[in-house]
Amino acid sequence: MIKLKIMRKLIAQQWLSIDGFAADSKDTTAFFEYPKYNEGWEEDQLQLMKNIDTILLGATTYKMFLDYWPDVDPNKEAVGPALNSTPKIVFSKTLKEVPWGDWDPATVVAEDAVNYVKELKDQPGKDIILWGSLTVCRALAAHNLFDEYHITLAPAFVGKGMRFLPDDKEWLDMELVKSKTYTTGVLSLVYRPRSKQ
């Protein structure tokens, strides 16, 4: 009997303003820090994390996460233990060590993210998720490596800022496979490239 190889999914989870920016003109993400996500958000994230065994981060997002997540109170952030215990890969040509508080350290990768992730997707395992990390995200998106885009839309316009896709990204037809509206006005959207089906 021939066993079909099931390739693990690569997911980009990005928080965007209504006008499509992942960071504002000051390179901050204050627009999605308020309003806070309402009840149900953490439960949804915990459900997602059950199918994730690798987290990808760029150097800047790693530093942001390091300041908050390793010591987070699980009573305030229920997703904390799952996030902290999941193996992480940090793409950086400057960082030599990537500790994670009292948890297992992340793995730093200085080589090209595109080739590394292509090989990673071929290895057995659960799904892989990338949070933020706009430089890495653009590189992977340019090579159509993402199997799903999980977009969390904040109820705010920022006017100008940084986008999470490269400016020269070719047109890509997407299928909406899941959506949810939270009472705060935050909208969660899951898209899958039709070419991946």
Tab-separated table of C-alpha atoms in Angstrom:
chain	number	residue	atom	x	y	z
A	1	MET	CA	0.000	0.000	0.000
A	2	ILE	CA	1.371	3.397	-1.009
A	3	LYS	CA	1.386	6.017	1.723
A	4	LEU	CA	0.728	9.539	0.558
A	5	LYS	CA	3.111	12.114	1.949
A	6	ILE	CA	1.262	14.968	3.623
A	7	MET	CA	3.363	18.116	3.688
A	8	ARG	CA	3.047	20.230	6.796
A	9	LYS	CA	1.434	23.632	6.292
A	10	LEU	CA	3.274	26.925	6.561
A	11	ILE	CA	1.019	29.594	8.070
A	12	ALA	CA	1.557	33.349	8.111
A	13	GLN	CA	-0.406	34.949	10.929
A	14	GLN	CA	-0.429	38.718	10.588
A	15	TRP	CA	-2.231	41.520	12.392
A	16	LEU	CA	-3.271	44.268	9.982
A	17	SER	CA	-5.069	47.595	9.961
A	18	ILE	CA	-8.186	47.928	7.812
A	19	ASP	CA	-6.062	49.605	5.122
A	20	GLY	CA	-3.653	46.694	5.057
A	21	PHE	CA	-0.651	47.806	7.106
A	22	ALA	CA	1.228	45.508	9.486
A	23	ALA	CA	2.965	48.443	11.193
A	24	ASP	CA	2.280	52.175	11.220
A	25	SER	CA	4.528	54.958	9.907
A	26	LYS	CA	6.497	54.923	13.186
A	27	ASP	CA	7.053	51.166	12.851
A	28	THR	CA	4.784	50.452	15.820
A	29	THR	CA	1.806	48.135	16.142
A	30	ALA	CA	-0.217	50.209	18.592
A	31	PHE	CA	-3.293	49.975	16.360
A	32	PHE	CA	-3.804	46.304	17.177
A	33	GLU	CA	-2.824	46.500	20.820
A	34	TYR	CA	-6.079	48.367	21.418
A	35	PRO	CA	-8.863	47.431	21.555
A	36	LYS	CA	-7.916	44.212	23.280
A	37	TYR	CA	-9.234	41.061	21.695
A	38	ASN	CA	-12.363	39.902	23.460
A	39	GLU	CA	-13.129	36.557	25.043
A	40	GLY	CA	-12.779	33.736	22.585
A	41	TRP	CA	-9.572	35.015	21.009
A	42	GLU	CA	-7.246	33.079	23.309
A	43	GLU	CA	-9.313	29.917	22.979
A	44	ASP	CA	-9.020	30.181	19.201
A	45	GLN	CA	-5.255	30.686	19.447
A	46	LEU	CA	-4.913	27.684	21.745
A	47	GLN	CA	-6.823	25.571	19.242
A	48	LEU	CA	-4.500	26.740	16.479
A	49	MET	CA	-1.410	25.954	18.573
A	50	LYS	CA	-2.478	22.316	18.935
A	51	ASN	CA	-1.490	21.808	15.300
A	52	ILE	CA	1.765	23.812	15.478
A	53	ASP	CA	5.169	22.420	16.395
A	54	THR	CA	7.465	25.136	15.020
A	55	ILE	CA	7.372	28.931	15.350
A	56	LEU	CA	9.317	31.127	12.911
A	57	LEU	CA	10.471	34.600	13.914
A	58	GLY	CA	12.655	37.339	12.493
A	59	ALA	CA	15.187	39.078	14.727
A	60	THR	CA	13.021	42.137	15.462
A	61	THR	CA	9.902	40.148	16.328
A	62	TYR	CA	12.028	37.788	18.429
A	63	LYS	CA	13.272	40.728	20.520
A	64	MET	CA	9.721	42.030	20.949
A	65	PHE	CA	8.447	38.615	22.020
A	66	LEU	CA	11.415	38.061	24.341
A	67	ASP	CA	10.478	41.161	26.333
A	68	TYR	CA	7.027	39.768	27.077
A	69	TRP	CA	6.273	36.097	26.502
A	70	PRO	CA	8.847	34.027	28.473
A	71	ASP	CA	7.711	35.473	31.821
A	72	VAL	CA	4.055	36.038	31.006
A	73	ASP	CA	1.460	35.104	33.624
A	74	PRO	CA	-0.553	32.166	32.190
A	75	ASN	CA	-3.571	33.450	34.109
A	76	LYS	CA	-3.454	36.589	31.958
A	77	GLU	CA	-2.306	34.982	28.701
A	78	ALA	CA	-3.636	31.431	28.421
A	79	VAL	CA	-1.692	30.840	25.215
A	80	GLY	CA	1.593	31.610	26.997
A	81	PRO	CA	2.601	28.055	28.005
A	82	ALA	CA	1.874	26.671	24.526
A	83	LEU	CA	3.785	29.477	22.841
A	84	ASN	CA	6.735	29.261	25.223
A	85	SER	CA	7.094	25.485	25.005
A	86	THR	CA	6.912	25.282	21.205
A	87	PRO	CA	10.300	25.127	19.413
A	88	LYS	CA	11.258	28.397	17.752
A	89	ILE	CA	13.533	29.311	14.864
A	90	VAL	CA	14.902	32.850	14.646
A	91	PHE	CA	16.295	34.045	11.319
A	92	SER	CA	19.170	36.443	11.917
A	93	LYS	CA	22.631	37.119	10.549
A	94	THR	CA	23.636	39.135	13.629
A	95	LEU	CA	22.260	37.264	16.647
A	96	LYS	CA	24.472	34.439	17.875
A	97	GLU	CA	22.301	33.231	20.747
A	98	VAL	CA	18.526	33.397	21.106
A	99	PRO	CA	17.533	32.560	24.690
A	100	TRP	CA	13.903	32.331	25.782
A	101	GLY	CA	13.924	33.029	29.511
A	102	ASP	CA	13.741	29.846	31.568
A	103	TRP	CA	12.366	27.927	28.601
A	104	ASP	CA	14.375	26.065	25.971
A	105	PRO	CA	16.281	28.548	23.803
A	106	ALA	CA	15.276	29.165	20.229
A	107	THR	CA	17.455	28.076	17.319
A	108	VAL	CA	19.176	30.830	15.368
A	109	VAL	CA	19.456	30.352	11.603
A	110	ALA	CA	21.750	32.635	9.629
A	111	GLU	CA	21.216	30.997	6.254
A	112	ASP	CA	18.669	31.983	3.635
A	113	ALA	CA	15.167	31.676	5.077
A	114	VAL	CA	13.598	30.557	1.800
A	115	ASN	CA	15.794	27.499	1.294
A	116	TYR	CA	15.689	26.624	4.981
A	117	VAL	CA	11.891	26.726	5.109
A	118	LYS	CA	11.550	24.717	1.904
A	119	GLU	CA	13.563	21.938	3.536
A	120	LEU	CA	11.699	22.334	6.828
A	121	LYS	CA	8.335	21.839	5.127
A	122	ASP	CA	9.597	18.570	3.678
A	123	GLN	CA	10.401	17.180	7.116
A	124	PRO	CA	7.770	15.260	9.105
A	125	GLY	CA	5.911	17.200	11.752
A	126	LYS	CA	2.954	19.410	12.517
A	127	ASP	CA	2.307	22.793	10.944
A	128	ILE	CA	4.682	25.767	11.050
A	129	ILE	CA	3.642	29.329	11.887
A	130	LEU	CA	5.297	32.679	11.308
A	131	TRP	CA	4.247	35.654	13.426
A	132	GLY	CA	5.034	39.214	12.367
A	133	SER	CA	8.636	39.137	11.112
A	134	LEU	CA	7.892	41.239	8.039
A	135	THR	CA	11.244	40.813	6.279
A	136	VAL	CA	11.073	37.030	6.564
A	137	CYS	CA	7.381	37.053	5.660
A	138	ARG	CA	8.005	39.011	2.463
A	139	ALA	CA	10.792	36.651	1.412
A	140	LEU	CA	8.680	33.540	1.950
A	141	ALA	CA	5.613	35.098	0.320
A	142	ALA	CA	7.656	36.092	-2.740
A	143	HIS	CA	8.333	32.387	-3.283
A	144	ASN	CA	4.710	31.357	-2.605
A	145	LEU	CA	5.679	29.192	0.360
A	146	PHE	CA	2.685	29.999	2.551
A	147	ASP	CA	-0.178	27.521	2.540
A	148	GLU	CA	-2.469	29.723	4.624
A	149	TYR	CA	-2.674	33.373	5.596
A	150	HIS	CA	-4.327	34.013	8.958
A	151	ILE	CA	-5.207	37.693	8.924
A	152	THR	CA	-6.400	39.445	12.063
A	153	LEU	CA	-7.929	42.752	11.044
A	154	ALA	CA	-7.939	45.505	13.659
A	155	PRO	CA	-10.727	48.124	13.521
A	156	ALA	CA	-8.354	50.978	12.677
A	157	PHE	CA	-6.928	52.909	9.721
A	158	VAL	CA	-3.286	53.990	9.964
A	159	GLY	CA	-2.883	55.826	6.631
A	160	LYS	CA	0.623	54.653	5.848
A	161	GLY	CA	3.196	52.251	7.162
A	162	MET	CA	4.685	48.831	6.421
A	163	ARG	CA	2.961	46.064	4.516
A	164	PHE	CA	3.592	42.379	5.086
A	165	LEU	CA	3.846	41.422	1.406
A	166	PRO	CA	6.511	42.574	-1.063
A	167	ASP	CA	5.429	45.496	-3.253
A	168	ASP	CA	6.067	43.468	-6.393
A	169	LYS	CA	4.120	40.417	-5.223
A	170	GLU	CA	2.207	39.019	-8.174
A	171	TRP	CA	-1.560	38.706	-8.113
A	172	LEU	CA	-2.645	35.648	-6.145
A	173	ASP	CA	-6.163	34.260	-6.068
A	174	MET	CA	-7.235	33.409	-2.522
A	175	GLU	CA	-10.066	31.369	-1.047
A	176	LEU	CA	-11.640	32.417	2.251
A	177	VAL	CA	-11.861	29.225	4.310
A	178	LYS	CA	-12.805	30.658	7.704
A	179	SER	CA	-13.876	33.936	9.261
A	180	LYS	CA	-14.894	35.147	12.684
A	181	THR	CA	-15.924	38.532	14.026
A	182	TYR	CA	-15.178	39.429	17.639
A	183	THR	CA	-17.343	41.840	19.603
A	184	THR	CA	-14.514	44.407	19.707
A	185	GLY	CA	-14.681	44.728	15.921
A	186	VAL	CA	-11.611	42.576	15.332
A	187	LEU	CA	-12.059	40.283	12.336
A	188	SER	CA	-10.202	36.980	11.950
A	189	LEU	CA	-9.809	35.714	8.377
A	190	VAL	CA	-8.156	32.538	7.101
A	191	TYR	CA	-7.232	32.531	3.420
A	192	ARG	CA	-5.722	29.758	1.330
A	193	PRO	CA	-4.082	30.325	-2.074
A	194	ARG	CA	-6.183	28.541	-4.686
A	195	SER	CA	-2.970	27.340	-6.334
A	196	LYS	CA	-2.234	25.275	-3.188
A	197	GLN	CA	-5.400	23.193	-3.572
